[in-house]
Amino acid sequence: MLSRDKRSWISLGILFTVLFLSLIAPLYASSIAHTDPFVSTLNATININGETKQVLEASTEGLGLGVTPIGPTWNPSAYFLGADNQGRDVAARLLYGGQNTLFIGSCAALLTISLSLLIGLIAGYRRGIVDSILSRMLDVIWAFPVYLLSISLSVVLLTSGLSLGFIHIGAGSIALPIFIIGIVYIPYVARPIRGQVLALREREFVRAAVGSGAKHSTIIFREILPNVMPSVLVFIPIMVALAMLTESALSFLSIGVQPPSASWGTIINDGLALLYTRPIVALAPGLMIVLTAASLNLYGDAVRDALDPKTRGRGDS
Amino acid sequence: MRKRSIILVSMLATATLLLSACGGSSDSNSSAGSDTTTKGSFAAYDETKAGGILKFVAAGAGGTLDPKVNYTAQYWQLYQASYDGLLAFKYADDEGSFEVVPDLAEALPEITNDGKTLTFTLRKGIKFSDGTDVTVADVKASFERIFTVSSPTAGGFYNGIVGADACLKKPAGCKLDAGVVVDPATNSVVINLIAPDETIISKLAVPHAVINPAGSPTTDAGTTIIPTTGPYMYKSYDPNKSLIMVRNPYFKEWSHDAQPQGYPDEIHYTFGLTATAQVTAVENDQANWGYDPIPSDRLNEIGTKYADQVHVNPLTAMWYLPMNVNLAPFNNLKARQAVNYALDRAAMVKIFGGDKLAAPVCSFLPPGFPGHEDYCQYTVGGTPEAPATAWTAPDLAKAKALVEESGTKGQAVGIVVSDDEVNKQMGEYIQSVLNQIGYKATLKPISGNIQFTYIQNTKNKVQISLSQWYQDYPAASDFLYILLSCGSFTPGSDSSINMAGYCNKALDVKMQKAMDLGLTDPAAANKLWASIDKEVMADAPVAVAFTPKQLDFISKSTKNYHFSKQYKMFVSQIQLK
Amino acid sequence: MSKFILKRIAAMIFVLFSISVLVFLIFFATPGVDPAARIAGRNADQLTLQQVRVSFELDKPLPLRYLSMMRHLFISQDLTSYVNRGAKVLPQLFQAIPATLSLVFGAALIWLCVGIFLGIAAASSKRKWMDPTISFLGIVGISLPVYWLGEVVNLITQSKLHNSVFSWLPPLGYVPLTQDPLGWFLRMIFPWMTLALLYAGIYIRVLRSEILSVMKEDYIKTERAKGASEKRILYKHATRMSLITIVSLFGLDFGALVGGSALLTEVVFGIQGVGRLTFSALQNFDLPVIMATVMYASFFVVLANAIVDVVYALLDPRVRRV
């Protein structure tokens, strides 16, 4: 088994590689692939091994129905991962897409986790009427039809944009998916935290602290928070992965990343239309999400073990 | 994914020309084999081929089952095999399917009074699927019912019937005592019109004019089943699950051309499979046919492995981009022409599935249509004054220059498309082109079910959109007059089919003239329509992109496929043995 | 107990009311959703359009429309669809429930078994490769979009390998259990597994982490000092305490799924359940159906959470507050 340090180094290494690749996307597009991944080039041709090929090839077999984009050339200088339906370089879009996806995914996950922690702690600690009100609010959020909200919101944004006081939000605003995703998953994290806090509230050490007249804030921060932190940490990679996936659903509904911009989610959506001919287009961004979530997860485990107040390493148990 | 394309096919075929030619013979006169394509009627009914359950699949249901209200291609196809009007479109291949033949009427109407009176005689001995006789009282009630249930075409198709005005204003209790005069003694039905109408024959042949029992519901029947007259009747309908059709026990073939006996014993239409799952089900012979368009990544597969199960037929239809002539930047002629020049129609054909499934066009009237002339003003080497004969390539340089000249360069343009796969990809391409010629374009994909009404309403300030018009009506008026006349433009309404908001009074007068001319001299009228076409396109309120074809993919056990230009595949003629 | 039930019923009414009002307002605040033109049909006359608007009460003020819709939904129970006119909403909804229940119960069984088994295995296994492998598989499960996964499953089972390995598989769709038990089971296998994968992934991760936390608690050490076997400690104490989090999640997930959140799974596999009904209603902007499905979903969410609170008390007797 890897030592804790090795685990965190490897996972951090992967995370930084993904981040670095996303950041050098413009460089890759302009100097290596020599392509503009935001322009539709439906009639473009490329030269592979001396052969001139259409990027979008019309079928010549049978009845000659259908047009298929070029597959992966595995050559970084041209269509490494092939082209999408618009004849754009998938590899370049994947790198650009990483910027949007990583930003939206991590912001949304952080928003969810911090708000959930706040609500879970208050509801579980105060109990009674405060808990009832907060819990019912969580019920409303959880039962709320997010799809309806998203579809309606997208039409509103397309027609007039949304004005909240002095802030004006347009259809392409990245803040919107962050807020929507950040809020809809609150019950999913807050409810388990509340359950744990309810249980902790009855434990001897908390009772003792309350009995000794300690301040509420002291009890929450010293006694309760450290004990729920491990559960919170385990939710971070899960939420990042879920946020990345939800982002793709929202951009499909015209909220967030808009064409011709890309995110891993939008590339998956594009790829679904090519599943039977060019499965790689949907597969590649899916793998990126898995890679990111898995390394976050690994890192989370390492941090968890380091943070856990009672931990003495797994070797003991 | 692509949803059921609601409605949308304003189908009406005219038969003024055929009226004199076709004396009203209702007998089958063709001996052609069932699988050969001839212009004549279908071969006589072959009982040995009958039987089996025909299985159709679709992503969703087509809405109300009421034949007076439903306006979808999905159910009109089924109505042809179940409901009958006084007249019907013929069961025949190719152009023959545009021909109108007598159905419940014994013959085509006798036209008198300068074309304002149509006299029919109702056939005797025909029964509804509930066993009651079809009488002239049912005929009169059926015409009144068009108005009582607020049929979508009540105002567009049937407002010429005497008394229709009052019924349109007050649908409840509509009476057409002067408009539809019936005599039970002689079984005659007389329809009186306010003015002659070159298209009334086809309007009487579409499903909204079918004959239902007089006691049918006075509001949209919805999922309630209305008795039929044709070979099939409806057994059950659940829009979230399935539609079941079974044989009508009271049906006896009275006209092989208008309503031949059907082959399958039952037709099961199941809802809820995605388009790609429909293709798979047909490949596996689990279903005979799927309604929704084939996803583009399955086209090559079915075109190679299942080539003999694929049928491609031309449609008279177009995909086009209406540009709002009342909003910047497209209130500027040069901006509109620039879009026309810049549009790479071959690229859009590629997105649609390649040049076997669509063809680039620039004219408003599609190829194969009366009044159509091969010409293209907006191509390399063409100008509005001196058009080329066909579209060859886009002229980006000219487009950029026009944008520059128009002074609209750098303006923001929103493109509203529906959010299914094909439309969205087209939208991405259009966005890319608009950016190239100097605009700041954003793509606005919205749910396909509201896009069509959304782009019509001026309140939504749509600058440019992508839309389709499917039409089987071989007379130019339904294309040009409906889509671009002042009368089709109602600011602030969701029902304003002239999406460009284009209103040219001089052109309206010219179109009216062409329609009047159509009653007496169709050839001259078509010439006039061709010149109107060019005149409109010089003004460029729209950019026409391409004309699509219909692709039907049937399973290996499905035989005797025939295609109607009016209703697409003939459902009742499919053989499973 | 009756006080608890009364409180929960009041809470449920509150949640249903808030959501119905929100849905109603959002719907009518959306531009372009006016169903009149879509109902009236292509290029309908302006008079026809007006008549449709009147017949669907779309000309009345919003509060009256809301009350009328609630009356039709709950009291006369004859609310009809905007799109499939005449189709009553409630029978459609009730008829869709068995399909959704079949899907969700089966999937829940799979993800609970897999999640709990692998979660415990990951937390307790002596084999060192096991924990990271299971964790990685869990994350893969979480990261795969269900719609994509479903399409890939169909691609393999219904298309590419349908004539060989999967020739036993019936076509997509749903048949009732009572009508054809074997057909029901065979049709459901892949939808179950597809839906269960995401949740199994989450539950594995969460359970593993909870068990590891609890194992380090002082009272576990006390138990161990008393000489209790590792097995007893693991199952009797650690797992039991860890289930608090799992029960919370399960309540949320199960409530939402029975309420129709499995819509993408249902759509991909052609299962005519509540999720697909919701999906098509959203696509068509069919407010009456949207309203009915949302009310139904909210009911289950509140119900599931109420049950979760009872289970908390059973799992951990110290939580007396219910």
CSV table of C-alpha atoms in Angstrom, one decimal, chain C:
chain,number,residue,atom,x,y,z
C,1,MET,CA,-46.5,9.2,17.8
C,2,SER,CA,-49.8,10.7,16.6
C,3,LYS,CA,-48.4,14.1,17.4
C,4,PHE,CA,-45.4,13.2,15.2
C,5,ILE,CA,-47.7,12.1,12.4
C,6,LEU,CA,-49.8,15.3,12.6
C,7,LYS,CA,-46.7,17.5,12.5
C,8,ARG,CA,-45.4,15.7,9.5
C,9,ILE,CA,-48.7,16.0,7.7
C,10,ALA,CA,-48.6,19.7,8.4
C,11,ALA,CA,-45.1,19.9,7.1
C,12,MET,CA,-46.1,17.9,4.0
C,13,ILE,CA,-48.9,20.4,3.2
C,14,PHE,CA,-46.5,23.2,3.7
C,15,VAL,CA,-43.9,21.7,1.3
C,16,LEU,CA,-46.6,20.8,-1.3
C,17,PHE,CA,-48.1,24.2,-1.2
C,18,SER,CA,-44.7,26.0,-1.5
C,19,ILE,CA,-43.7,23.9,-4.4
C,20,SER,CA,-46.9,24.1,-6.3
C,21,VAL,CA,-46.9,27.9,-6.0
C,22,LEU,CA,-43.3,28.1,-7.2
C,23,VAL,CA,-43.9,25.8,-10.1
C,24,PHE,CA,-47.0,27.7,-11.1
C,25,LEU,CA,-45.2,31.1,-11.0
C,26,ILE,CA,-42.1,29.8,-12.7
C,27,PHE,CA,-44.2,28.3,-15.5
C,28,PHE,CA,-46.1,31.5,-16.2
C,29,ALA,CA,-43.1,33.7,-15.8
C,30,THR,CA,-41.4,31.9,-18.7
C,31,PRO,CA,-41.8,33.7,-22.0
C,32,GLY,CA,-43.2,31.7,-24.9
C,33,VAL,CA,-44.9,29.0,-22.9
C,34,ASP,CA,-48.5,30.2,-23.5
C,35,PRO,CA,-49.9,26.9,-24.6
C,36,ALA,CA,-52.8,28.4,-26.6
C,37,ALA,CA,-51.0,28.6,-29.9
C,38,ARG,CA,-49.5,25.1,-29.6
C,39,ILE,CA,-53.0,23.7,-28.7
C,40,ALA,CA,-54.6,25.7,-31.5
C,41,GLY,CA,-52.3,24.3,-34.2
C,42,ARG,CA,-50.1,25.6,-36.9
C,43,ASN,CA,-51.1,29.0,-38.4
C,44,ALA,CA,-54.4,29.0,-36.5
C,45,ASP,CA,-56.8,31.9,-36.9
C,46,GLN,CA,-56.5,34.6,-34.3
C,47,LEU,CA,-60.2,33.9,-33.3
C,48,THR,CA,-59.5,30.2,-32.8
C,49,LEU,CA,-56.5,31.1,-30.7
C,50,GLN,CA,-58.7,33.3,-28.5
C,51,GLN,CA,-61.3,30.5,-28.2
C,52,VAL,CA,-58.6,28.0,-27.1
C,53,ARG,CA,-57.4,30.5,-24.5
C,54,VAL,CA,-60.8,30.9,-23.1
C,55,SER,CA,-61.5,27.1,-23.0
C,56,PHE,CA,-58.3,26.5,-21.1
C,57,GLU,CA,-59.0,29.4,-18.7
C,58,LEU,CA,-55.8,31.1,-19.9
C,59,ASP,CA,-57.5,34.5,-20.0
C,60,LYS,CA,-58.2,34.5,-16.2
C,61,PRO,CA,-55.9,36.1,-13.6
C,62,LEU,CA,-53.1,33.9,-12.2
C,63,PRO,CA,-54.5,33.3,-8.7
C,64,LEU,CA,-57.8,32.1,-10.1
C,65,ARG,CA,-56.0,29.8,-12.5
C,66,TYR,CA,-54.0,28.4,-9.7
C,67,LEU,CA,-57.0,27.7,-7.5
C,68,SER,CA,-58.8,26.2,-10.5
C,69,MET,CA,-55.9,23.9,-11.2
C,70,MET,CA,-55.6,22.8,-7.6
C,71,ARG,CA,-59.3,22.1,-7.5
C,72,HIS,CA,-59.2,20.0,-10.6
C,73,LEU,CA,-56.1,18.2,-9.3
C,74,PHE,CA,-57.1,17.4,-5.7
C,75,ILE,CA,-60.8,17.8,-5.4
C,76,SER,CA,-62.6,16.8,-8.6
C,77,GLN,CA,-59.4,14.9,-9.7
C,78,ASP,CA,-60.2,15.5,-13.4
C,79,LEU,CA,-57.3,17.7,-14.4
C,80,THR,CA,-56.5,17.2,-18.1
C,81,SER,CA,-53.4,17.7,-20.1
C,82,TYR,CA,-52.6,20.7,-22.2
C,83,VAL,CA,-51.0,18.7,-24.9
C,84,ASN,CA,-52.9,15.4,-25.1
C,85,ARG,CA,-56.3,17.0,-24.7
C,86,GLY,CA,-58.8,15.0,-22.8
C,87,ALA,CA,-56.1,12.8,-21.3
C,88,LYS,CA,-56.8,12.9,-17.5
C,89,VAL,CA,-53.6,13.6,-15.6
C,90,LEU,CA,-54.1,11.4,-12.5
C,91,PRO,CA,-54.9,8.1,-14.2
C,92,GLN,CA,-51.8,8.7,-16.4
C,93,LEU,CA,-49.7,9.3,-13.3
C,94,PHE,CA,-51.1,6.3,-11.3
C,95,GLN,CA,-50.6,4.0,-14.3
C,96,ALA,CA,-47.0,5.0,-14.6
C,97,ILE,CA,-46.2,4.3,-10.9
C,98,PRO,CA,-45.7,0.5,-11.1
C,99,ALA,CA,-43.0,0.9,-13.8
C,100,THR,CA,-41.1,3.4,-11.7
C,101,LEU,CA,-41.5,1.3,-8.5
C,102,SER,CA,-40.2,-1.8,-10.4
C,103,LEU,CA,-37.2,0.1,-11.5
C,104,VAL,CA,-36.4,1.9,-8.3
C,105,PHE,CA,-37.0,-1.1,-5.9
C,106,GLY,CA,-34.8,-3.4,-8.0
C,107,ALA,CA,-32.0,-0.8,-8.4
C,108,ALA,CA,-32.2,0.1,-4.7
C,109,LEU,CA,-31.8,-3.5,-3.7
C,110,ILE,CA,-28.7,-3.8,-6.0
C,111,TRP,CA,-27.1,-0.6,-4.8
C,112,LEU,CA,-27.7,-1.2,-1.2
C,113,CYS,CA,-26.3,-4.8,-1.3
C,114,VAL,CA,-23.3,-3.8,-3.5
C,115,GLY,CA,-22.8,-0.5,-1.6
C,116,ILE,CA,-22.9,-2.0,1.9
C,117,PHE,CA,-21.0,-5.1,1.0
C,118,LEU,CA,-18.2,-3.3,-0.8
C,119,GLY,CA,-18.2,-0.5,1.6
C,120,ILE,CA,-17.6,-2.8,4.5
C,121,ALA,CA,-15.1,-4.8,2.5
C,122,ALA,CA,-13.1,-1.6,1.6
C,123,ALA,CA,-13.1,-0.5,5.2
C,124,SER,CA,-12.1,-3.8,6.8
C,125,SER,CA,-10.2,-5.9,4.2
C,126,LYS,CA,-6.8,-7.1,5.2
C,127,ARG,CA,-5.8,-7.2,1.5
C,128,LYS,CA,-4.1,-3.9,0.8
C,129,TRP,CA,-5.1,-3.6,-2.9
C,130,MET,CA,-8.7,-4.0,-2.2
C,131,ASP,CA,-9.5,-0.7,-0.6
C,132,PRO,CA,-8.1,1.6,-3.3
C,133,THR,CA,-9.5,-0.6,-6.1
C,134,ILE,CA,-13.0,-0.5,-4.6
C,135,SER,CA,-12.7,3.2,-4.0
C,136,PHE,CA,-11.7,3.7,-7.6
C,137,LEU,CA,-14.6,1.7,-8.9
C,138,GLY,CA,-16.9,3.7,-6.8
C,139,ILE,CA,-15.6,6.9,-8.2
C,140,VAL,CA,-16.0,5.6,-11.8
C,141,GLY,CA,-19.6,4.7,-11.0
C,142,ILE,CA,-20.2,8.2,-9.7
C,143,SER,CA,-18.5,9.9,-12.7
C,144,LEU,CA,-20.4,8.1,-15.5
C,145,PRO,CA,-23.4,10.1,-16.7
C,146,VAL,CA,-26.4,7.8,-16.5
C,147,TYR,CA,-27.7,8.8,-19.9
C,148,TRP,CA,-24.4,8.0,-21.6
C,149,LEU,CA,-24.1,4.8,-19.7
C,150,GLY,CA,-27.6,3.8,-20.7
C,151,GLU,CA,-27.0,4.5,-24.3
C,152,VAL,CA,-23.8,2.5,-24.2
C,153,VAL,CA,-25.6,-0.4,-22.6
C,154,ASN,CA,-28.2,-0.3,-25.3
C,155,LEU,CA,-25.5,-0.1,-27.9
C,156,ILE,CA,-23.9,-3.3,-26.7
C,157,THR,CA,-26.9,-5.3,-25.6
C,158,GLN,CA,-29.5,-4.3,-28.1
C,159,SER,CA,-27.4,-3.6,-31.1
C,160,LYS,CA,-23.8,-4.8,-31.4
C,161,LEU,CA,-24.1,-8.0,-29.5
C,162,HIS,CA,-27.8,-8.6,-29.8
C,163,ASN,CA,-27.5,-11.5,-32.2
C,164,SER,CA,-24.9,-13.3,-30.1
C,165,VAL,CA,-24.4,-12.9,-26.4
C,166,PHE,CA,-27.6,-11.0,-25.7
C,167,SER,CA,-30.0,-12.8,-27.9
C,168,TRP,CA,-32.1,-13.7,-24.8
C,169,LEU,CA,-32.7,-10.0,-24.1
C,170,PRO,CA,-36.3,-8.8,-24.9
C,171,PRO,CA,-36.8,-5.5,-26.6
C,172,LEU,CA,-36.7,-2.2,-24.6
C,173,GLY,CA,-39.8,-1.2,-22.7
C,174,TYR,CA,-41.8,-2.3,-19.7
C,175,VAL,CA,-44.2,-5.2,-19.1
C,176,PRO,CA,-46.0,-5.5,-15.8
C,177,LEU,CA,-44.8,-8.1,-13.4
C,178,THR,CA,-48.2,-9.6,-13.2
C,179,GLN,CA,-48.5,-10.1,-16.9
C,180,ASP,CA,-45.1,-11.7,-17.6
C,181,PRO,CA,-42.8,-12.2,-14.6
C,182,LEU,CA,-39.8,-13.5,-16.6
C,183,GLY,CA,-40.2,-10.8,-19.3
C,184,TRP,CA,-40.4,-8.1,-16.6
C,185,PHE,CA,-37.2,-9.4,-14.9
C,186,LEU,CA,-35.2,-9.7,-18.1
C,187,ARG,CA,-36.3,-6.3,-19.3
C,188,MET,CA,-35.4,-4.7,-16.0
C,189,ILE,CA,-31.9,-6.2,-15.5
C,190,PHE,CA,-29.9,-3.6,-17.4
C,191,PRO,CA,-32.0,-0.5,-16.3
C,192,TRP,CA,-31.5,-1.7,-12.7
C,193,MET,CA,-27.8,-2.0,-13.0
C,194,THR,CA,-27.4,1.2,-14.9
C,195,LEU,CA,-29.3,3.2,-12.3
C,196,ALA,CA,-27.7,1.4,-9.3
C,197,LEU,CA,-24.1,2.1,-10.5
C,198,LEU,CA,-24.1,5.8,-9.5
C,199,TYR,CA,-25.6,5.2,-6.1
C,200,ALA,CA,-23.5,2.1,-5.4
C,201,GLY,CA,-20.5,4.3,-6.0
C,202,ILE,CA,-21.6,7.0,-3.6
C,203,TYR,CA,-22.7,4.5,-0.9
C,204,ILE,CA,-19.4,2.6,-1.1
C,205,ARG,CA,-17.4,5.8,-0.6
C,206,VAL,CA,-19.6,7.1,2.2
C,207,LEU,CA,-19.9,3.8,4.2
C,208,ARG,CA,-16.2,3.1,4.0
C,209,SER,CA,-15.4,6.5,5.4
C,210,GLU,CA,-18.0,6.3,8.2
C,211,ILE,CA,-16.9,2.9,9.3
C,212,LEU,CA,-13.3,4.0,9.5
C,213,SER,CA,-14.3,6.9,11.7
C,214,VAL,CA,-16.4,4.9,14.0
C,215,MET,CA,-13.8,2.2,14.4
C,216,LYS,CA,-11.6,4.8,16.0
C,217,GLU,CA,-14.2,5.9,18.6
C,218,ASP,CA,-13.3,5.3,22.2
C,219,TYR,CA,-16.2,3.0,22.9
C,220,ILE,CA,-15.1,0.7,20.2
C,221,LYS,CA,-11.7,0.5,21.9
C,222,THR,CA,-13.5,-0.3,25.1
C,223,GLU,CA,-15.4,-3.1,23.4
C,224,ARG,CA,-12.2,-4.4,22.0
C,225,ALA,CA,-10.5,-4.2,25.4
C,226,LYS,CA,-13.4,-6.2,26.8
C,227,GLY,CA,-12.5,-8.9,24.3
C,228,ALA,CA,-15.2,-8.6,21.7
C,229,SER,CA,-14.3,-10.2,18.4
C,230,GLU,CA,-13.3,-7.9,15.5
C,231,LYS,CA,-16.3,-9.3,13.5
C,232,ARG,CA,-18.7,-8.4,16.3
C,233,ILE,CA,-17.3,-5.0,16.6
C,234,LEU,CA,-17.4,-4.4,12.9
C,235,TYR,CA,-21.0,-5.5,12.4
C,236,LYS,CA,-22.6,-4.9,15.7
C,237,HIS,CA,-21.2,-1.5,16.4
C,238,ALA,CA,-19.3,0.2,13.6
C,239,THR,CA,-21.6,-0.7,10.8
C,240,ARG,CA,-24.7,0.1,12.8
C,241,MET,CA,-23.5,3.6,13.7
C,242,SER,CA,-22.3,4.2,10.1
C,243,LEU,CA,-25.7,3.5,8.8
C,244,ILE,CA,-27.0,6.8,10.1
C,245,THR,CA,-25.5,8.6,7.1
C,246,ILE,CA,-26.5,5.9,4.7
C,247,VAL,CA,-30.1,6.0,5.9
C,248,SER,CA,-30.1,9.8,5.4
C,249,LEU,CA,-28.9,9.4,1.8
C,250,PHE,CA,-31.1,6.5,1.1
C,251,GLY,CA,-34.1,8.5,2.2
C,252,LEU,CA,-33.3,11.3,-0.1
C,253,ASP,CA,-32.3,9.1,-3.0
C,254,PHE,CA,-35.2,6.7,-2.7
C,255,GLY,CA,-37.8,9.4,-2.2
C,256,ALA,CA,-36.5,11.4,-5.2
C,257,LEU,CA,-36.3,8.3,-7.5
C,258,VAL,CA,-39.7,7.0,-6.7
C,259,GLY,CA,-40.9,10.6,-7.3
C,260,GLY,CA,-39.6,10.4,-10.8
C,261,SER,CA,-35.9,11.5,-10.7
C,262,ALA,CA,-34.9,8.4,-12.6
C,263,LEU,CA,-36.1,10.2,-15.7
C,264,LEU,CA,-33.1,9.8,-17.8
C,265,THR,CA,-32.9,6.0,-17.1
C,266,GLU,CA,-36.5,5.6,-17.9
C,267,VAL,CA,-36.1,7.6,-21.1
C,268,VAL,CA,-33.1,5.7,-22.3
C,269,PHE,CA,-34.6,2.3,-21.6
C,270,GLY,CA,-38.1,3.2,-22.8
C,271,ILE,CA,-39.7,2.5,-19.5
C,272,GLN,CA,-43.1,4.2,-19.3
C,273,GLY,CA,-42.8,5.4,-15.7
C,274,VAL,CA,-43.3,8.6,-13.8
C,275,GLY,CA,-39.9,9.9,-14.8
C,276,ARG,CA,-40.6,9.6,-18.5
C,277,LEU,CA,-44.0,11.2,-17.9
C,278,THR,CA,-42.3,14.1,-16.2
C,279,PHE,CA,-39.7,14.3,-19.0
C,280,SER,CA,-42.2,14.5,-21.8
C,281,ALA,CA,-44.4,16.9,-19.8
C,282,LEU,CA,-41.3,19.2,-19.4
C,283,GLN,CA,-40.5,18.9,-23.1
C,284,ASN,CA,-44.0,19.8,-24.0
C,285,PHE,CA,-44.5,22.4,-21.3
C,286,ASP,CA,-47.6,20.5,-20.2
C,287,LEU,CA,-48.2,22.3,-17.0
C,288,PRO,CA,-51.0,20.1,-15.6
C,289,VAL,CA,-48.9,17.0,-15.9
C,290,ILE,CA,-45.8,18.9,-14.6
C,291,MET,CA,-47.9,20.0,-11.6
C,292,ALA,CA,-49.2,16.5,-10.9
C,293,THR,CA,-45.8,14.8,-11.2
C,294,VAL,CA,-44.1,17.5,-9.0
C,295,MET,CA,-46.8,17.1,-6.3
C,296,TYR,CA,-46.4,13.4,-6.4
C,297,ALA,CA,-42.6,13.7,-6.2
C,298,SER,CA,-42.7,16.1,-3.3
C,299,PHE,CA,-45.1,13.8,-1.4
C,300,PHE,CA,-42.5,11.0,-1.6
C,301,VAL,CA,-39.6,13.2,-0.7
C,302,VAL,CA,-41.3,14.4,2.5
C,303,LEU,CA,-42.6,10.9,3.3
C,304,ALA,CA,-39.1,9.4,2.9
C,305,ASN,CA,-37.5,12.0,5.1
C,306,ALA,CA,-40.1,11.4,7.8
C,307,ILE,CA,-39.3,7.7,7.7
C,308,VAL,CA,-35.6,8.5,7.9
C,309,ASP,CA,-36.2,10.4,11.1
C,310,VAL,CA,-37.9,7.5,12.7
C,311,VAL,CA,-35.2,5.1,11.6
C,312,TYR,CA,-32.6,7.4,13.2
C,313,ALA,CA,-34.2,6.9,16.5
C,314,LEU,CA,-34.2,3.1,16.0
C,315,LEU,CA,-30.6,3.0,15.0
C,316,ASP,CA,-29.3,5.2,17.7
C,317,PRO,CA,-31.5,5.1,20.8
C,318,ARG,CA,-29.8,8.1,22.1
C,319,VAL,CA,-31.5,10.3,19.6
C,320,ARG,CA,-34.7,10.6,21.5
C,321,ARG,CA,-36.0,13.6,19.7
C,322,VAL,CA,-38.4,12.6,17.1
